[in-house]
Coordinates of C-alpha atoms in Angstrom, one line a residue:
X205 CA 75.8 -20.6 -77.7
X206 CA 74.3 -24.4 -77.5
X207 CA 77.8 -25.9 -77.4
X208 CA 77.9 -28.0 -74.4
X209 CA 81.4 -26.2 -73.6
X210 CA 79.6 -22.9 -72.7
X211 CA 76.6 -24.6 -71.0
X212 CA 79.2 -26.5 -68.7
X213 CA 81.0 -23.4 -68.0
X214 CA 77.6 -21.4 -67.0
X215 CA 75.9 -24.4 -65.2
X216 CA 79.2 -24.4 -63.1
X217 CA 79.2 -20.2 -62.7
X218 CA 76.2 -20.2 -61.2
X219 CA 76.8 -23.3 -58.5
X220 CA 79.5 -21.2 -57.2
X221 CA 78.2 -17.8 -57.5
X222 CA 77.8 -17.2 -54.1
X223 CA 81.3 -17.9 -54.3
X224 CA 82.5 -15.9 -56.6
X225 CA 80.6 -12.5 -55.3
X226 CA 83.2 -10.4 -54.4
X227 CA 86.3 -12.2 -55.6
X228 CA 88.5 -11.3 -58.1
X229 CA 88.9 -14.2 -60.9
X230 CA 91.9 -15.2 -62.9
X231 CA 92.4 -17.4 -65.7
X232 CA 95.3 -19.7 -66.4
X233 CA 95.9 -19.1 -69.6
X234 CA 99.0 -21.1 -71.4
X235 CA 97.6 -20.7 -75.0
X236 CA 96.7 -24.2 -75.3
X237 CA 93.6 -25.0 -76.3
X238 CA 92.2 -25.8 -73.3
X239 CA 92.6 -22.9 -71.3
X240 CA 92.1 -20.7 -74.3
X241 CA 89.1 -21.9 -75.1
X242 CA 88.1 -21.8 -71.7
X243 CA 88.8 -17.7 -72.1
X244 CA 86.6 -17.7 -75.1
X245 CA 83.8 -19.4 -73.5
X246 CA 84.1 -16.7 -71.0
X247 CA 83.4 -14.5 -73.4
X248 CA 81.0 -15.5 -75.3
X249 CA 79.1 -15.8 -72.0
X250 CA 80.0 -12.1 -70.6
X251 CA 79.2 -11.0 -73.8
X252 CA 75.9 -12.5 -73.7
X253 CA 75.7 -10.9 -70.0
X254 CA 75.5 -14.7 -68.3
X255 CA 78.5 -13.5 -66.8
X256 CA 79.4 -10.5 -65.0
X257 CA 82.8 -10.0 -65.4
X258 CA 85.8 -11.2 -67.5
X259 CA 88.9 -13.1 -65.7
X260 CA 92.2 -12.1 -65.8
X261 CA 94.5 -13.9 -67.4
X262 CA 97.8 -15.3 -66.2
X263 CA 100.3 -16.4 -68.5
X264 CA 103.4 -17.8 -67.1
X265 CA 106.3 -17.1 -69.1
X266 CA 109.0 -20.2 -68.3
X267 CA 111.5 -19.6 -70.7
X268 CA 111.6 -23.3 -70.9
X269 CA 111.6 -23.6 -74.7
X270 CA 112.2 -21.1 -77.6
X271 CA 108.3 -20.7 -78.2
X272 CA 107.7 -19.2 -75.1
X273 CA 108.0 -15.9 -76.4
X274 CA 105.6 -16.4 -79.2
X275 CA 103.3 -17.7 -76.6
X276 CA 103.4 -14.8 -74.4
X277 CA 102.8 -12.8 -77.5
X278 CA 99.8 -14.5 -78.5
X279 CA 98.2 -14.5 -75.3
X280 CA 98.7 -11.3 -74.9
X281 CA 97.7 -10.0 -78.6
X282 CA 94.5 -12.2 -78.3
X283 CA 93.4 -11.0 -74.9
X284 CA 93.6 -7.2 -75.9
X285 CA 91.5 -8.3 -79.2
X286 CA 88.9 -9.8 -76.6
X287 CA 89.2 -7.5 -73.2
X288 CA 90.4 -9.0 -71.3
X289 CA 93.4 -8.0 -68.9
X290 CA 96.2 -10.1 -68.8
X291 CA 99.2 -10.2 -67.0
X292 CA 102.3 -12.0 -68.1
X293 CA 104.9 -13.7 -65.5
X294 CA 107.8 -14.6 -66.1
X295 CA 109.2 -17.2 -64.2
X296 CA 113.2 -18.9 -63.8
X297 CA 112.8 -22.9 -63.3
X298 CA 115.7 -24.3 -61.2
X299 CA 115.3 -27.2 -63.0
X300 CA 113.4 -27.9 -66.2
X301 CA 110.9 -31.2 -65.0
X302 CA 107.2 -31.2 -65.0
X303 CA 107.2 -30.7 -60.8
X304 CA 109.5 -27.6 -61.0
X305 CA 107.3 -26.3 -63.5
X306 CA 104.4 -26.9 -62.2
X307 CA 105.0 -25.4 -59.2
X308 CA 106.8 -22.4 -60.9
X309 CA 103.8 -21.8 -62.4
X310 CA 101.1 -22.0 -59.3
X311 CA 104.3 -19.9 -57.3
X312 CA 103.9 -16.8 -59.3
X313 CA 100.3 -17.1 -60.2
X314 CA 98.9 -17.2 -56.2
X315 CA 101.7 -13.9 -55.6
X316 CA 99.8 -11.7 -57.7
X317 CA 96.1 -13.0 -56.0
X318 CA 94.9 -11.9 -52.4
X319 CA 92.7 -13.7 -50.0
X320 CA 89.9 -15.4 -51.3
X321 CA 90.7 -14.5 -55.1
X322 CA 89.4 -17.3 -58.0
X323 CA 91.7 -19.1 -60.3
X324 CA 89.9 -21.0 -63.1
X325 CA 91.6 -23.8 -64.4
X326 CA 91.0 -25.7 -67.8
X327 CA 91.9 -28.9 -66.5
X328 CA 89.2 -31.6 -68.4
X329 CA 88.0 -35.2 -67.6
X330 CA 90.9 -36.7 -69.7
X331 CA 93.3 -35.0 -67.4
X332 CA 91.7 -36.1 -64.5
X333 CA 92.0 -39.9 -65.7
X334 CA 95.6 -39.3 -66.1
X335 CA 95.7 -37.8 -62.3
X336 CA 94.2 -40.6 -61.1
X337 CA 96.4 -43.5 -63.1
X338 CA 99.6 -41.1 -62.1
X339 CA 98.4 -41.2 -58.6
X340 CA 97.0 -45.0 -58.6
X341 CA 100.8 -45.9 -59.9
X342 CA 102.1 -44.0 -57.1
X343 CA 100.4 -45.8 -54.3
X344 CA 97.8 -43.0 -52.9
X345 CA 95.1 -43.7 -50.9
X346 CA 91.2 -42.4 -51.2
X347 CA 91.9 -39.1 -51.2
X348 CA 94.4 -39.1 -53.9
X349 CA 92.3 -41.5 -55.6
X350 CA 89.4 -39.0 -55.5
X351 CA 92.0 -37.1 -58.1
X352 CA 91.4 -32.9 -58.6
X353 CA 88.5 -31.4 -57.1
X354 CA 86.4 -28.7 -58.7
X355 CA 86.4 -26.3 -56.2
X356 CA 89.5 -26.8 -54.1
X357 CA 91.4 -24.1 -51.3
X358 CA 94.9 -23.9 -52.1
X359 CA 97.4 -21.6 -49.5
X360 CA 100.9 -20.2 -50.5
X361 CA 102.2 -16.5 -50.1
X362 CA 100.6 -16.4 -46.5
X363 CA 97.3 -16.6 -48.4
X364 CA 94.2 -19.0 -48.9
X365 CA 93.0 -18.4 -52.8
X366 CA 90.6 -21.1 -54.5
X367 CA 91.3 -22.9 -57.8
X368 CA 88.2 -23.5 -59.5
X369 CA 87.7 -26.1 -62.0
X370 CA 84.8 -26.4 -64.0
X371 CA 85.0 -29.0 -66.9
X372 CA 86.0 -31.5 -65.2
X373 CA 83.4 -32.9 -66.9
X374 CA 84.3 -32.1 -70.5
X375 CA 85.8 -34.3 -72.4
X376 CA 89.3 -33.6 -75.0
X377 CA 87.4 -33.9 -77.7
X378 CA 84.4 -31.8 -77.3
X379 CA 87.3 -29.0 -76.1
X380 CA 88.9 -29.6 -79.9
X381 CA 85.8 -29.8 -81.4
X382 CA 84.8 -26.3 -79.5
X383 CA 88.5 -24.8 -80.4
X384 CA 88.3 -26.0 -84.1
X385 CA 84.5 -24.1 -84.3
X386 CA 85.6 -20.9 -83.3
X387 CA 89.0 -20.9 -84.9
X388 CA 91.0 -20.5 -82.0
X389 CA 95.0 -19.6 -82.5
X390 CA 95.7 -21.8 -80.0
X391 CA 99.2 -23.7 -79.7
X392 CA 100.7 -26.8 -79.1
X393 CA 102.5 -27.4 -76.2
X394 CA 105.4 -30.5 -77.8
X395 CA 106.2 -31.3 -73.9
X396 CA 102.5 -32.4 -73.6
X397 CA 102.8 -36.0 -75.2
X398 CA 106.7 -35.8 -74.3
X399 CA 107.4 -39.3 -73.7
X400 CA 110.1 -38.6 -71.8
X401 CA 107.7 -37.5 -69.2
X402 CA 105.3 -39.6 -67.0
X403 CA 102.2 -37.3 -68.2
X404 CA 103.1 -37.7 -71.5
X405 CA 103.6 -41.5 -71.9
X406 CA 100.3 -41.8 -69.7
X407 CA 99.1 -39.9 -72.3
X408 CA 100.3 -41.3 -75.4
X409 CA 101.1 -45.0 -74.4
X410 CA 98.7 -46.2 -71.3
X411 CA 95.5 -43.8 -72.5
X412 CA 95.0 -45.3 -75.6
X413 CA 95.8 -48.7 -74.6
X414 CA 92.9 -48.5 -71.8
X415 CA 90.4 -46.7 -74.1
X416 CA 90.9 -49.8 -77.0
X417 CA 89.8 -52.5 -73.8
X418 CA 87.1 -49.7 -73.1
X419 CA 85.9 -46.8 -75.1
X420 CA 84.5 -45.2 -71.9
X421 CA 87.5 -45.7 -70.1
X422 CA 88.3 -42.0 -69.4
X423 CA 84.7 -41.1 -68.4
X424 CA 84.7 -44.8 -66.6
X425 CA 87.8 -43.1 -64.3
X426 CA 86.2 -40.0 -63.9
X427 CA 83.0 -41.5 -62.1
X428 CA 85.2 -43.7 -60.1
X429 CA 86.9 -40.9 -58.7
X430 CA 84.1 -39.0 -58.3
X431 CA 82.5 -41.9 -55.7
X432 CA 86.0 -41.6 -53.9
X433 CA 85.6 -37.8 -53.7
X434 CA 82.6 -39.1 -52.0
X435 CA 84.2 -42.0 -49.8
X436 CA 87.1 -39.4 -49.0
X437 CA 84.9 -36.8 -47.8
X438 CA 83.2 -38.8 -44.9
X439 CA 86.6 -40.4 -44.6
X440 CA 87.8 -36.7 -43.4
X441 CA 84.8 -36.2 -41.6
X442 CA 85.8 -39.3 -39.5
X443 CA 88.8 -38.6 -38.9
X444 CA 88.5 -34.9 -38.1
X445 CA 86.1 -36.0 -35.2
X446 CA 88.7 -38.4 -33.9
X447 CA 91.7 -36.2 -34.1
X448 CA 89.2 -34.3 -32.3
X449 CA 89.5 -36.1 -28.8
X450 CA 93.4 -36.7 -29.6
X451 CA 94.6 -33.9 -29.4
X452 CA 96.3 -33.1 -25.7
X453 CA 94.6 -30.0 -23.3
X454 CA 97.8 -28.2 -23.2
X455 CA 98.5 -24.9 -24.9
X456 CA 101.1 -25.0 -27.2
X457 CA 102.8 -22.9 -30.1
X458 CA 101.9 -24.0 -33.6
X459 CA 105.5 -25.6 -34.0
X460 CA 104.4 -28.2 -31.6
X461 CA 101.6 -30.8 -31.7
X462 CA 100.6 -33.6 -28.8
X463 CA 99.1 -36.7 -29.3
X464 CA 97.7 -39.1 -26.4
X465 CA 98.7 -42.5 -27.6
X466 CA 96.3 -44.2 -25.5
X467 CA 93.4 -42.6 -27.0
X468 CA 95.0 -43.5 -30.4
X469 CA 94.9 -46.4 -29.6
X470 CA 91.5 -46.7 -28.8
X471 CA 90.7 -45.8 -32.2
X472 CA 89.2 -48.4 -34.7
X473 CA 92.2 -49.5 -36.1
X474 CA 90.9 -49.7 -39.9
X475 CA 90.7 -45.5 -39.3
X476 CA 94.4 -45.3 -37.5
X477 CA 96.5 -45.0 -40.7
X478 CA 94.1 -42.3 -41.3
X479 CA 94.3 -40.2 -38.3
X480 CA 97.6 -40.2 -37.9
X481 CA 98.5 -39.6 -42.0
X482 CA 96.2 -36.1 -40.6
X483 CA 97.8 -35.4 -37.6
X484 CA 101.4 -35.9 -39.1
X485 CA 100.5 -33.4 -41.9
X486 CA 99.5 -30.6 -40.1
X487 CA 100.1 -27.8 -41.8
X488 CA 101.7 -29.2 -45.3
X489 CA 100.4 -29.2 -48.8
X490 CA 100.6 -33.2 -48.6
X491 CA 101.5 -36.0 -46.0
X492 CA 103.9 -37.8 -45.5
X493 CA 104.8 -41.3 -47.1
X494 CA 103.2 -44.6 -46.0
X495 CA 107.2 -45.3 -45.0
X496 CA 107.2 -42.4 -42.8
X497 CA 103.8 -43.4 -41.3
X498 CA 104.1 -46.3 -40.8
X499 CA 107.6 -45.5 -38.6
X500 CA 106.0 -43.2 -36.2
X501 CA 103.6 -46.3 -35.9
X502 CA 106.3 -48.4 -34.7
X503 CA 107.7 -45.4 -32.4
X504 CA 104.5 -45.2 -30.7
X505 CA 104.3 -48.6 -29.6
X506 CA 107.8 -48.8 -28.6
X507 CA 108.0 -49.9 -24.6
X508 CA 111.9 -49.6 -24.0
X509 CA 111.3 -46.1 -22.9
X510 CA 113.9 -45.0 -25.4
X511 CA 113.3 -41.1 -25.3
X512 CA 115.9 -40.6 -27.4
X513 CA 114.2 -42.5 -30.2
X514 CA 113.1 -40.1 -33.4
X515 CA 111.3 -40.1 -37.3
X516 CA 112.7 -37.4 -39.4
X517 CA 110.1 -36.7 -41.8
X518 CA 110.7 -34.0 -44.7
X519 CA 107.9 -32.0 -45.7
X520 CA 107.3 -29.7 -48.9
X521 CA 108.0 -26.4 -46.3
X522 CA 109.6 -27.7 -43.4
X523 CA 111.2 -30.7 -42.0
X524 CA 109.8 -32.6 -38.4
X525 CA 110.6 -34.1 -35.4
X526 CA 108.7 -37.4 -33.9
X527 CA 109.3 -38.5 -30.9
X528 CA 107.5 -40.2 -27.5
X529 CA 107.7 -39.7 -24.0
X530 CA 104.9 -40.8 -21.3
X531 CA 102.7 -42.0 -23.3
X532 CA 102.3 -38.8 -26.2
X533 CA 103.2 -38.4 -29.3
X534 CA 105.3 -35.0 -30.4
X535 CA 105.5 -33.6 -33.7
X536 CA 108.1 -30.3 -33.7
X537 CA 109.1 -28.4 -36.4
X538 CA 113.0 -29.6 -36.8
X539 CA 114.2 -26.0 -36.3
X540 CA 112.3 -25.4 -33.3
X541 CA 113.2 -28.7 -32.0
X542 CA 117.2 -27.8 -32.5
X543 CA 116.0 -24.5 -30.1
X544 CA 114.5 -26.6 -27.7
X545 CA 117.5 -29.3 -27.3
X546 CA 120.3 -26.6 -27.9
X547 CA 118.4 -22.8 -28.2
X548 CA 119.2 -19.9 -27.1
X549 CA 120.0 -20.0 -22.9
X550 CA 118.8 -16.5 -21.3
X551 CA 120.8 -16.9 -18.2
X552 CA 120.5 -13.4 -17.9
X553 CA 117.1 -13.7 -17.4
X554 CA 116.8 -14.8 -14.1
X555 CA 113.8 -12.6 -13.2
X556 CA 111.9 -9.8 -14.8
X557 CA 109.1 -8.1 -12.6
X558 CA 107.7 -4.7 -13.4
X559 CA 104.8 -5.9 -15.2
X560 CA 105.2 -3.5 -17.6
X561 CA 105.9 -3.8 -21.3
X562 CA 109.0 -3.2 -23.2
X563 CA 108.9 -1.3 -26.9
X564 CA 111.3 -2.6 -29.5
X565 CA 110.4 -0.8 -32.7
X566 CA 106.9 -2.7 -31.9
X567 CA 103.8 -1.4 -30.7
X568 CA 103.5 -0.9 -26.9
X569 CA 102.3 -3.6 -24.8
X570 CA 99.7 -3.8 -22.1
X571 CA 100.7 -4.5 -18.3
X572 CA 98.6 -7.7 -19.2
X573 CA 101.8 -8.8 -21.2
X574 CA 105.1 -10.4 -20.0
X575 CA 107.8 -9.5 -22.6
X576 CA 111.3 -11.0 -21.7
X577 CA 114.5 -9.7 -23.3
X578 CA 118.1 -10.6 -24.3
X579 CA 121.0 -9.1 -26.0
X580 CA 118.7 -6.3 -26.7
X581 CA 115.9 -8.0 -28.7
X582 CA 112.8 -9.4 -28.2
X583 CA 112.8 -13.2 -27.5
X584 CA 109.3 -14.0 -26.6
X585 CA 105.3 -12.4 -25.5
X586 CA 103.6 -13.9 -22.3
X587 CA 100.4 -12.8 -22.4
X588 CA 97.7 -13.4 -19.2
X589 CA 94.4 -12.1 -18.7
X590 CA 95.4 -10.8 -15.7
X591 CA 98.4 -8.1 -14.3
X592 CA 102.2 -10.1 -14.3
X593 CA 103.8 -9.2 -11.8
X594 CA 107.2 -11.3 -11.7
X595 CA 108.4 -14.0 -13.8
X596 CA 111.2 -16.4 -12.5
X597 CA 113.4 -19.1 -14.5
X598 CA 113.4 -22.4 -12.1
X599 CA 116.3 -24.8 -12.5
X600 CA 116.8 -28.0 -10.5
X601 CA 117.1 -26.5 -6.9
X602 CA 114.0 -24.5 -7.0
X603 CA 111.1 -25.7 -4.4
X604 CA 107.3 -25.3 -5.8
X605 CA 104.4 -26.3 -3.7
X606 CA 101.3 -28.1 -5.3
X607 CA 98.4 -29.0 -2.5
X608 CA 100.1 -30.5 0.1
X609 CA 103.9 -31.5 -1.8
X610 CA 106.9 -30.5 -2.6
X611 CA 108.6 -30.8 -5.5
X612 CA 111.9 -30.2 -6.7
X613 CA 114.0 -30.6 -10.6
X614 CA 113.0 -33.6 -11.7
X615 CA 110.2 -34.6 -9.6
X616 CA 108.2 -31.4 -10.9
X617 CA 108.7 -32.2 -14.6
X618 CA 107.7 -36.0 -13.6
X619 CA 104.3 -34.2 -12.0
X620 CA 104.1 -31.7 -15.0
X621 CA 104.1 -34.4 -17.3
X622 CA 106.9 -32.8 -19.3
X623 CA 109.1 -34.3 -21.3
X624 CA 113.3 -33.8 -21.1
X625 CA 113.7 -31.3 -24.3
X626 CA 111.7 -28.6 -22.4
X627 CA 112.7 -29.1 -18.4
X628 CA 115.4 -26.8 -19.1
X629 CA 113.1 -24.2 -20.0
X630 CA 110.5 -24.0 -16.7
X631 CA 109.7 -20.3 -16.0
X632 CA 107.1 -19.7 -13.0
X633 CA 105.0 -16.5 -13.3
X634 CA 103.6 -14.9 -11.0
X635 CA 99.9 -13.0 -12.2
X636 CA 98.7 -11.4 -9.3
X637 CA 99.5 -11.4 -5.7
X638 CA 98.3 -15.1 -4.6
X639 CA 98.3 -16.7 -8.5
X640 CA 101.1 -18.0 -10.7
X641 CA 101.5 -20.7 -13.2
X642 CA 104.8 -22.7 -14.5
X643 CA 105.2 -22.6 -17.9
X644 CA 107.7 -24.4 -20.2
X645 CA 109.0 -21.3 -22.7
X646 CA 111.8 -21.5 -24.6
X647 CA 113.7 -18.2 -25.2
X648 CA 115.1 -17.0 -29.0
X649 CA 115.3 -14.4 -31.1
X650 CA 113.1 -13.8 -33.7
X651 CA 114.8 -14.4 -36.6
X652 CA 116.0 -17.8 -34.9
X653 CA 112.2 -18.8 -36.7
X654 CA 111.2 -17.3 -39.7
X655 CA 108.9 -16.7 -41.2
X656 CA 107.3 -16.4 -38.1
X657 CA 104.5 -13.9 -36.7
X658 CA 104.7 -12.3 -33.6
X659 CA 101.9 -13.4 -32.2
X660 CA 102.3 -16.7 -32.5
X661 CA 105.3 -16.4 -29.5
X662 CA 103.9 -18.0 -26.7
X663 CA 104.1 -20.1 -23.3
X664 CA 104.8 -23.8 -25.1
X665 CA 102.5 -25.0 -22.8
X666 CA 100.5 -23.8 -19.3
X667 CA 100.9 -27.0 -17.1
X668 CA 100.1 -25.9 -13.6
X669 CA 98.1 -23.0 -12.3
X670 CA 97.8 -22.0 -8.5
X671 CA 94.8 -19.5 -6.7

């Protein structure tokens, strides 16, 4: 075993060992040569107890092209001949493109892993080149520059899993040199160096073109991205400890995030594309364009005091809501914004006060927690670390005194700080005999949001506590 292949593969297992301990790992396995020699280099190390387990192998079954079935087969037939388990997925693509394939494939792989589960990958420094020329023609920045990591988290299915990549190093030609050694039955994928695909003409036109100006080219790319990995990294550590201070006090569900503009803009303005790119992300497997961006930029420094002004901005799960008022920027989740500006109305809901919880088919709550109800379902969880004893919906005519004042409607949201799309939604709840708070809370059912955990139903925001 003095291939460089295998030595690759081990130097890599045991960097990430303490990674690995405890994991289950899984092999993408096509039945191309890459990833099937990556499975034989498995083996020869397991069987030459450098490693301590085999992976599984996953082989997607598109149904793309006739020769998926003989594929499947071969996968299969080979990983019994080896021992390895393998598992075979079939998958229906809505539309047969390299994106709906693509994530077909990562789809049904990451629903058969848990938490924290391995999937190797054979992906090799030629297709990292091509990653970074795809992503170079398509205008990314540092961190798409910095092209596929090694070791990267990757969440889907309501789970974090990692893909782990570990010849990234290795070129295309030591892998065929590797396959053609051991005689590997490995098969040719025609779609590959499909010109009528942007990997393939990358592939078969650009590649070959950029290795005849230089014959390091490919390994030329992979360093470059590698010192943008580099760049990228304390680029996100910069930018995390900015977001840091930008974030607003308030509490707020996870549909909803608030940005202080003046602190924003504060901000070194070589890092502001940055930040925001982050914060308009949030959740999503990537951000939005430089388009989008750069609209919300223009949004926030609007001074026509245009509430009404929004960005749409469509993301790979859900789609979002920008917009401005008093000096913050608001990023909702579209559907939750359509609740907030024309939601479910509880006017039957006028006041709830026992203090006691409710069952619905859930488990019982704790005096500690507020539950108000509609139509017979549960629309929403209070929860204080003290007794509620009453809970009242405010509207326009209701007095509250803070210090020494008054307030009334519209003067109280002005002092709240709260912004037209939620003064319609003011509860005030009392937690004791002397304390309350007001809290903006909208009121829906649960399957107005899905999917959607119950305990991520909360006040939208505590703005003013009393005693």
């Amino acid at each position: 075993m003095s291939d460089t292949l295998t030595h690759a593969l081990l130097n890599a297992y045991h960097d990430h060992r303490h990674r690995l301990d405890g994991a289950t790992l899984y092999l993408a396995c096509s039945g191309g040569r890459d990833s099937l020699s990556m499975a034989y280099a498995c083996y020869q190390l397991y069987q030459a107890g450098q490693m301590d387990r085999l992976p599984i192998l996953l082989h997607v079954h598109h149904g793309w092209q006739q020769a998926n079935d003989d594929w499947a087969d071969l996968v299969a037939t080979w990983a019994t001949a080896h021992g390895f388990d393998c598992r075979i997925l079939p998958v229906t693509l809505s539309k047969n493109s390299e994106t709906h394939a693509r994530t077909a494939r990562y789809d049904a792989m990451l629903s058969l892993m848990q938490d924290n589960d391995v999937l190797m990958l054979a992906h090799h420094a030629h297709d990292q080149a091509e990653t970074v020329l795809y992503r170079l023609i398509h205008g990314a920045g540092v961190q798409g520059l910095a092209g596929m990591k090694s070791w990267q988290a990757k969440s889907s299915h309501d789970k974090q899993v990692w893909l782990w990549r570990p010849w990234l190093g290795v070129t295309r030609k030591e892998i065929s040199q590797f396959a053609s050694m051991h005689k590997l039955p490995f098969v040719d994928d025609a779609t590959n160096t499909d010109t009528a695909y942007v990997r393939g003409r990358l592939r078969t036109l650009i590649m070959p073109l950029l290795t005849d100006i230089n014959p390091r080219a490919v390994e030329n790319i992979v360093r470059s991205a590698e010192l943008l990995a580099k760049s990228a990294e304390w680029q996100q550590h910069s930018t995390d400890t900015h977001l840091a201070q930008l974030s607003c006090a308030e509490t707020y569900l996870p549909y909803q995030a608030v940005m202080d503009i003046e602190q924003f803009n504060q901000a070194p303005t070589a890092a502001k594309s940055s930040i925001l790119h982050q914060w308009l992300q949030g959740d999503e497997p990537l951000p939005p364009s430089h388009k989008t961006t750069q609209s919300v930029l223009d949004l926030m420094t609007r001074t026509d005091n245009d509430h009404a002004s929004q960005v749409i901005w469509q993301g790979a799960h859900y789609s979002y809501v920008l917009c401005c008022y008093d000096g913050r920027l608001y990023r909702y989740r579209a559907d939750v914004w359509r609740l907030l500006t024309a939601g479910v109305q509880a006017d039957d809901l006028a006041s709830v006060g026992d203090g006691h919880g409710y069952e619905h088919g859930l488990d019982k709550f704790q005096s500690h927690e507020l539950i108000l109800v509609a139509d017979g379902q549960l629309h929403i969880v209070f929860t204080s670390h003290h007794a509620i004893t009453h809970a009242q919906k405010m509207n326009k005519t209701t007095s509250v005194i803070i210090g020494k004042h008054t307030f009334k409607g519209k003067k109280l949201a002005q002092k709240l700080r709260l912004p037209p799309w939620l003064r319609a939604h003011l509860w005030q709840v009392h937690i004791g005999a002397d304390a309350w708070l007001i809290a903006p809370m909208c009121v829906w059912r649960l399957d107005d949001l899905t999917p959607v955990a119950l305990d991520n139903f909360a006040p939208i925001g505590r703005m003013v506590y009393n005693g």
